C-alpha angles and dihedrals in degrees: 000000000000116000101258091204099059107045122106111253107214096201103039129049126217092281093052093253120132117259115243096260090052100042097102093041091051091052091047091053092047091054095053124095118252096257097042098098091042090057093045091049089056090049091052092050090053090053092050093048092049091051093045094236099170140134129213122244111211116217094009115140093210124064110322095216115072138171114239106239110251122209113208097208108090125226111234128211120186122233092248093051091049092051091059094043094049092048090053093046092049091051092049099048092048091051093048092052090049089051092052091050091049098048091051091049130022097354091213094160089057093048090050090054094235091124120027109253095219090054089062106029096045094042115114089224092061111092114205087193089072093057112126095007120121117198123212112298088359088275117144104164106045097167117040131175110201112200112215134184130190125215103171142004095283102016122097128163133198106234099182143351115224107200101153114063107329114196136198103069092115090059088052090056098041090047089056094047091048092049091050090051095047101038111025091152091057091056090050089061094050134054099226120183110240125245100183091095091071097099091049091047090048091052093048089050093051092046091051093059096046116125087253107025091180092062114109120230098024113201108230126177136186109225112210131181088228143261096315094062114109092236099042092119088059093048090054093042093053095045091050093045092051093043094238134125123274107218142178125214092264090060092063133062138175123236127171091350094306132105120235135187120221113237135173086261125030125339112270122216114240120222103181132023118198096199124203095180128092123262094251092061101043099092125008090201092060108024130012106010092201094059115126092175101067139065121258110237094013095123094051089051088050093050089048090058099240096117136024121226117204118232095022119239111265098034091119092083089071094059096039108131092229090055090046092080089061099049093100088056089046092053092049093046095053103030103029087227135109114250114271090205119044131227122236108257106263137197116208106214092206086075113081095222093048090046093052091051092047093050090050093050107036091127091063107037143059118248120197137186111247091233097029125122141171095044092293126128094025139116123216099196101199092054099038125101122239089253092052091050092049092050092047091049090059092049092047094049091050094054112011095162088066093066144063127186136210138184117267104258124211095235116209118255134221131199108273133184109244133165092272094049127265119351137158115265128181119259143184131193135227113194115193119229129193120200123190126099084355140000112265118189118189109225108253114348133200117334112203118200132201102227097194115086110261094002119137096192108103098169114125090223087060098049100277124140137206139244136200109254118218122201107193117222120225 
């Protein structure tokens, strides 16, 4: 469990007084009757059920479709704090795209020894098929979710870069809409930066990286694995919000080096595919031959320049947890600047010295699978039993290169509505970034909250919830 005495409380200072950004919210909460938030939480749950905002839980014995718990108390970020965060995010996403272009071309960063060559070239996320190919505007990762954590008033860390198919943006938007419906008077007393422009910004970003961006009436599609995918609601939500078609692989085909969408009339050529399926399943002729989700011939059409795939195949190497430790070097190599936002100190278990340290300190640190996600395949030492630690030790010793480790951070906490009233709970933040003709960062993002007292696991698949994130305008 996290030490409840040492975490940074985002609403209250050391004397128990509300910080400036939270002053009006604290007074508003104090003025409300005891059962007010309980009633509003039930109202929010009814809204989410009516809209069908769910996610699938793989391997769960109970119902596989769940609502993500929603906390009605917003998280607030001041304008000054957001300026620093957005500058650091902008710097980071530009460097990661430069890194992707480099490793699929001249590989200068590898030749300079700033990143170990074998860590990239022997990584399963590196796609040799992308070598020598330059996508439109040299942008590989068009949609990025940058996971941030806070540990003190002025100290933020980047926990993870999601450059493949980051999810959760639909929950960010629905959280905002629900909050505006439930608490209109609270918005009237705060100048909150809007998030509802995200679908329009996403569409503009996708149009800007089309093979012919000057073409009018670009045909954009969202490619989904289908209704059984955990994020299917989001796929449908984004397609509907952008006013584009939601398609599965069977709805598309390749003819004469171009991608077409089947319609009730004539086939329609596709310009941009916002894909929400993994690299391996994109094209059975190039990648996994057993894939029923992709489009035969798609990758050749992409290499020929007749269609744009967002995010590009092979972007996963940039958010690989083994590469993560080198992102500060990546930023400095391509920008000539020191990182604005720091990494969490990381031990790479493929290194003998790092492995020895990790094995000696499993009770105190967090160990993660290099390709893991969703809170699975990891050990949180301070909350693990002796048996869990012993089992994980055997797994780690058998395949050390599959793991990295990090210190257990005292994540900041925000006021959260729980059964006993209002209490601090640990949070992280995923801002969403769009990269095309420009970098567009949505103010705020998705705040995930660990609802169990002392828990540091915010993932929805592990029982975490979400909050609306307010960035105050000057």
